[in-house]
Short mmCIF file of C-alpha atoms in Angstrom, two decimals:
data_model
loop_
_atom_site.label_atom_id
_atom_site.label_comp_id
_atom_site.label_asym_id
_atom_site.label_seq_id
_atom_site.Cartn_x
_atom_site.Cartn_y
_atom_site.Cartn_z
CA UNK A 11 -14.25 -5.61 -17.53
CA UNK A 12 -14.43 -2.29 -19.24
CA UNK A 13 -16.82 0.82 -18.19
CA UNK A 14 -19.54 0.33 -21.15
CA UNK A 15 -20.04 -3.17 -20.33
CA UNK A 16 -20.47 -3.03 -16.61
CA UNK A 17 -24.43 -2.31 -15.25
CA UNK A 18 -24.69 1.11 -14.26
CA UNK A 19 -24.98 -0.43 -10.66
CA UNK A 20 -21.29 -1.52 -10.97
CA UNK A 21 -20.77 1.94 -12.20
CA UNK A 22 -21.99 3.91 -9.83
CA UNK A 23 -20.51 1.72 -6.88
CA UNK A 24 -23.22 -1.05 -5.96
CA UNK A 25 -26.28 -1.07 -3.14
CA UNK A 26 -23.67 1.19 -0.69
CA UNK A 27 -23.61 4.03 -2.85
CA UNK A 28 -27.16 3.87 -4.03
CA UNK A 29 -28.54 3.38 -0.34
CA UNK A 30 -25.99 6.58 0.40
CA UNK A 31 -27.58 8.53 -2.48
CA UNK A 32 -31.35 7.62 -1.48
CA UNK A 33 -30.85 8.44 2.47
CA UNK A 34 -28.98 11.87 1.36
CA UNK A 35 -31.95 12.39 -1.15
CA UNK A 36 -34.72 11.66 2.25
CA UNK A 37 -32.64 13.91 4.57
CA UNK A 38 -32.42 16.86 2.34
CA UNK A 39 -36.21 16.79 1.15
CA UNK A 40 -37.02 16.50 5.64
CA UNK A 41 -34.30 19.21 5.84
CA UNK A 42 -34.16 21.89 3.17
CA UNK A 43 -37.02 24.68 3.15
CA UNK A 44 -36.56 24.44 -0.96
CA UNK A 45 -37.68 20.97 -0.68
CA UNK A 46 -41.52 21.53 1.10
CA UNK A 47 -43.64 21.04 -1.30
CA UNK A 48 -42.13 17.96 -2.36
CA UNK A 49 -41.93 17.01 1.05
CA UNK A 50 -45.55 17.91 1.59
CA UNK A 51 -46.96 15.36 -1.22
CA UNK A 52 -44.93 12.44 1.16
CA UNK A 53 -47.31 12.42 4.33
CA UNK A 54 -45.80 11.64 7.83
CA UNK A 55 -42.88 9.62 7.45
CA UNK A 56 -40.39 9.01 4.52
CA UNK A 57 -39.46 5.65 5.67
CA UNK A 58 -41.49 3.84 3.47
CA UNK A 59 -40.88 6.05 0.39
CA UNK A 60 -36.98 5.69 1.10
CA UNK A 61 -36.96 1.91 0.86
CA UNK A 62 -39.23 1.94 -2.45
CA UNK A 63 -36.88 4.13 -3.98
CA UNK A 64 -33.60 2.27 -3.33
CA UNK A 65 -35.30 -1.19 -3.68
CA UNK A 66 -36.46 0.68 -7.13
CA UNK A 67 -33.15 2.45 -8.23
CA UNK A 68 -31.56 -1.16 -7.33
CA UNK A 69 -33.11 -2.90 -10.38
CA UNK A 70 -33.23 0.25 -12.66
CA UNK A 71 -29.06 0.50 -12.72
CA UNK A 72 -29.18 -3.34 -13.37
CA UNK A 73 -28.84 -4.72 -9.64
CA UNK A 74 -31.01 -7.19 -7.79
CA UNK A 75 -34.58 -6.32 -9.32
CA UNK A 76 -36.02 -5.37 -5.19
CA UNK A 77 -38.68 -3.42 -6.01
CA UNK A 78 -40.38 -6.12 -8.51
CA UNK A 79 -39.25 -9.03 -6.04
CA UNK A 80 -41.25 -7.03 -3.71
CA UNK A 81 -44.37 -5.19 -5.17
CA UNK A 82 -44.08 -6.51 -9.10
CA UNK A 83 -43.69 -4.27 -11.47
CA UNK A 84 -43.27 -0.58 -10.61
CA UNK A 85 -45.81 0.93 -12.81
CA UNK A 86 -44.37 4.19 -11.78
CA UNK A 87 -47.19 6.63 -13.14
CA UNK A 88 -50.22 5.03 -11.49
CA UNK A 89 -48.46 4.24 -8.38
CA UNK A 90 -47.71 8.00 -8.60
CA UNK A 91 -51.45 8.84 -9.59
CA UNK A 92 -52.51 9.69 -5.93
CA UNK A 93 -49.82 12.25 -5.75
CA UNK A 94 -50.52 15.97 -7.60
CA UNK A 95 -47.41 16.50 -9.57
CA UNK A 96 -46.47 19.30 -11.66
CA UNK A 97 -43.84 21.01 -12.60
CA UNK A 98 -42.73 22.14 -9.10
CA UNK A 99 -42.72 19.00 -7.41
CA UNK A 100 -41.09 17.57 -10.42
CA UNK A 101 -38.43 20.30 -10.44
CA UNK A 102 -37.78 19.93 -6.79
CA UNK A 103 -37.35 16.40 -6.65
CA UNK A 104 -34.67 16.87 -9.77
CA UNK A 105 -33.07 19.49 -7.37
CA UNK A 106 -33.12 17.35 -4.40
CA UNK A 107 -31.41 14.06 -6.31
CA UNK A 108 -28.67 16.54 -7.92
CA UNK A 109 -27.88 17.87 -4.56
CA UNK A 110 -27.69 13.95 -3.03
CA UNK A 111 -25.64 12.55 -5.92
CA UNK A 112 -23.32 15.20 -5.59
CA UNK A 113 -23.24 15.26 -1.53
CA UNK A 114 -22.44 11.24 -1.84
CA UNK A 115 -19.93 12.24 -4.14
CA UNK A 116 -21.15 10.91 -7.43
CA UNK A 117 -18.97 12.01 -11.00
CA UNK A 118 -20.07 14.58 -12.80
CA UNK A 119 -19.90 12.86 -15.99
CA UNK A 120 -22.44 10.03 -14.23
CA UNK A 121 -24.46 12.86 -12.44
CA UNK A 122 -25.42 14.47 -15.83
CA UNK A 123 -26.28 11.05 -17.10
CA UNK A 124 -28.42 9.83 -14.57
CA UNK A 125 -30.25 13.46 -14.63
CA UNK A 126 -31.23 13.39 -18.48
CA UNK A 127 -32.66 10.15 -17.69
CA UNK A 128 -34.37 11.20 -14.15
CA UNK A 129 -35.60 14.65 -16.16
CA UNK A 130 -37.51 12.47 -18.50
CA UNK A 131 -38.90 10.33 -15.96
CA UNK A 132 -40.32 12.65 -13.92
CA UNK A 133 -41.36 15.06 -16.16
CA UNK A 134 -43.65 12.04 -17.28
CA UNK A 135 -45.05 11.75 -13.88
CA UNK A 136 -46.38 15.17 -13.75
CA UNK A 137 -50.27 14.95 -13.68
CA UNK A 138 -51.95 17.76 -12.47
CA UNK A 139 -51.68 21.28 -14.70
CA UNK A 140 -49.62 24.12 -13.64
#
């Protein structure tokens, strides 16, 4: 099987290395000063946020669709509506994933990748003005 046509879940090295990548992303956002204002729009515990995202990422890099098993579709910009997000929150949590991919030891050629398409993600989740 060649690179282009394995899932970017192949790619990147399966439910290990995404559930790696998510609990690095978690403990750096609890741990990092940089990271409190994301932190801040999370409430009490990241428990539930940490599963979400790995049950999400799952089905986005073309692995067993959790999330939508689980909750149905994501419908990622209302589910975020509750949340204010600008442009800080938005850069922070870029920051924070960068930091995780690279900690769980991620290419660099697949970290710029998955950023472009993170950048446009979240920059479409920002709804409050800044």
């Amino acid at each position: 099987m060649t690179e282009e046509s394995r899932t970017l879940y192949e790619v990147i090295g399966g439910e290990p290395t995404i559930r790696a990548m998510v609990d690095r992303f978690y403990d750096l956002m609890e741990l990092e000063p940089e990271f409190q204002l994301l932190r801040s729009v999370h409430g009490p515990s990241l428990e539930n946020a940490n599963q979400r995202l790995f049950m999400f990422l799952s089905g986005w890099m073309g692995g067993p669709d959790l999330y939508q098993q689980a909750h149905g579709h994501p419908r990622l910009r209302m589910r975020h509506m509750p949340f204010a997000i600008g442009s800080q929150e938005r850069d922070q949590w870029l920051r924070c994933m960068a930091w995780a991919m690279e900690d769980v030891g991620i290419d660099t050629e697949l970290r710029v990748r998955l950023m472009n398409s993170f950048f446009q993600t979240a920059d479409w989740m920002r709804n409050k003005p800044d």
